[in-house]
Short mmCIF file of C-alpha atoms in Angstrom, two decimals:
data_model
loop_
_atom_site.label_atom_id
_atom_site.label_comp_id
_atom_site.label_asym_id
_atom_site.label_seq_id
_atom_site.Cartn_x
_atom_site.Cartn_y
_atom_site.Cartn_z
CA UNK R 1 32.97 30.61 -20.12
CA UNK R 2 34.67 28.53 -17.38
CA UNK R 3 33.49 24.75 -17.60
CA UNK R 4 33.34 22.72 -14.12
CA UNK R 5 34.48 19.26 -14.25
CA UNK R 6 34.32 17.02 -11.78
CA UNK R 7 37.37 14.70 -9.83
CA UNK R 8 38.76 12.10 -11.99
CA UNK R 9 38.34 9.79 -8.85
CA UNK R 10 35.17 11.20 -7.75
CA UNK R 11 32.47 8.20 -7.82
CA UNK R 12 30.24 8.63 -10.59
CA UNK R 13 25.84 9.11 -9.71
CA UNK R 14 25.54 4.78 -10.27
CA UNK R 15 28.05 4.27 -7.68
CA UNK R 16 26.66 6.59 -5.11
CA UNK R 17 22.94 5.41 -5.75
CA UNK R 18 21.74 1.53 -7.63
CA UNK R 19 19.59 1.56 -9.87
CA UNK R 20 15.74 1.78 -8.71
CA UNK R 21 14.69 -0.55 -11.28
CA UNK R 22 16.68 -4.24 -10.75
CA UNK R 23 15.99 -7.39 -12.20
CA UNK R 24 14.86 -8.42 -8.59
CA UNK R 25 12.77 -5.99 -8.73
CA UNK R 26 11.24 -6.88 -11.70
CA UNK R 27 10.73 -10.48 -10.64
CA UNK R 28 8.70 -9.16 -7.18
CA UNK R 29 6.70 -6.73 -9.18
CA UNK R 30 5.76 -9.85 -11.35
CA UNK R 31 4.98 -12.21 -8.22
CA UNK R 32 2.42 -9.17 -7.07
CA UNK R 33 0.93 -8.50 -10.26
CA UNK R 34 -0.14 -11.82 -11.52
CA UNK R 35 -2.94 -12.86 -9.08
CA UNK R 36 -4.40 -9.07 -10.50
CA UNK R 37 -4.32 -10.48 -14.33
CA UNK R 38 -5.56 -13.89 -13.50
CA UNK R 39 -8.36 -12.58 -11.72
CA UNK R 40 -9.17 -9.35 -13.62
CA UNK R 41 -9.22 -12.25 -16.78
CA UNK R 42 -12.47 -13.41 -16.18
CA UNK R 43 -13.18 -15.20 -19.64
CA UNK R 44 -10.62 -16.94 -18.90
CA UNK R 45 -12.07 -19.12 -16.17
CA UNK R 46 -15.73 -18.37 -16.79
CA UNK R 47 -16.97 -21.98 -17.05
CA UNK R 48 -17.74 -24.84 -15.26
CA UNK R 49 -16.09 -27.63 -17.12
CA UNK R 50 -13.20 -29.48 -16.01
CA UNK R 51 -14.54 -29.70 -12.39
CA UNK R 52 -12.47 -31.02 -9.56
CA UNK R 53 -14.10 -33.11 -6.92
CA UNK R 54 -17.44 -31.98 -8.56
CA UNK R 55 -16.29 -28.67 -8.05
CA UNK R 56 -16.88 -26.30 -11.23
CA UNK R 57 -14.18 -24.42 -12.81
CA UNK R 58 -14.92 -21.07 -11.84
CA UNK R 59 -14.35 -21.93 -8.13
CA UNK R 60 -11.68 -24.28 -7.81
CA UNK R 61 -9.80 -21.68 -10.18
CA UNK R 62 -10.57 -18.76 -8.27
CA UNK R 63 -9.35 -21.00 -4.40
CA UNK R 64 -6.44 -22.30 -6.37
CA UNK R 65 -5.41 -18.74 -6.79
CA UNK R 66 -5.40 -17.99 -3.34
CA UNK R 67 -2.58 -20.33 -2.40
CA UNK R 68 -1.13 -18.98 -5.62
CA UNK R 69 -1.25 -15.54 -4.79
CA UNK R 70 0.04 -16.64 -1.26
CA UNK R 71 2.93 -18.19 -2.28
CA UNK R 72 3.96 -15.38 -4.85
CA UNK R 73 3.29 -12.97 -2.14
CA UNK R 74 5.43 -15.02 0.03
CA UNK R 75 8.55 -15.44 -2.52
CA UNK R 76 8.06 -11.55 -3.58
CA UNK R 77 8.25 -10.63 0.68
CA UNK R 78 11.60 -13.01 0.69
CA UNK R 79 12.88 -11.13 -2.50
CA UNK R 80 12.49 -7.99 -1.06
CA UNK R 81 13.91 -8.35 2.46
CA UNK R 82 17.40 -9.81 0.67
CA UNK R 83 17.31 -6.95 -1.94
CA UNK R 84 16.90 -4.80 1.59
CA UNK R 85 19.73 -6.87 3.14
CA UNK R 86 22.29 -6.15 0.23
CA UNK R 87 21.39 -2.91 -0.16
CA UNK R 88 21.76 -1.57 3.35
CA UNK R 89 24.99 -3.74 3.00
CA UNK R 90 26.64 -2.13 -0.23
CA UNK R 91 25.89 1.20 1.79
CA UNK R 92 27.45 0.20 4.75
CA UNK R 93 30.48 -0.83 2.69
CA UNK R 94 30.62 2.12 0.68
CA UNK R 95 30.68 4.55 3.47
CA UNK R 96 33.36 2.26 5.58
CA UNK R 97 35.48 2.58 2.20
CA UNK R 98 34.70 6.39 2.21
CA UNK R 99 32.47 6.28 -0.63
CA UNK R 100 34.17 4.50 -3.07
CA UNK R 101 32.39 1.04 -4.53
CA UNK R 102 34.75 -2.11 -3.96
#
């Protein structure tokens, strides 16, 4: 039996594709899914004690959330456009260099 090995300076699979999973990624998936628990957690908030403003709990909990789940939206949307931005980047470097990583 013949065995096939590849280049010694071929550029191994991690070099030619990142990793799908990234600790950026990670963070963004954890911006979008946390509105999801806080809400889906109803026993958590089902009350009416503290109120705000004479407001009971389980509404000013529930419109806090919305800014919340704004802003995390917002930082996760910024996360993923720069984790675009350097991807589309290492690929443009990588085929300028002819396919070797810097």
């Amino acid at each position: 039996m013949s065995e096939t090995t590849d280049a010694p300076d071929a550029p191994s699979a991690s070099e030619v594709n990142p990793p799908v999973v990234t600790p950026v990624r990670v963070v963004i998936g954890l911006c979008l899914f946390a509105p999801f628990v806080a809400m889906l957690w109803v026993g958590s908030y089902a009350k009416t004690d503290p109120t705000f403003i004479g407001i009971p709990f389980f509404y000013w909990y529930q419109m806090a959330w919305v800014l919340i789940s704004t802003a995390l939206t917002m930082i996760a949307y910024q996360l993923w456009q720069r984790d675009q931005r350097a991807r589309k980047a290492d690929r443009s470097e990588a085929s300028q260099n002819g396919g070797a990583s810097a």
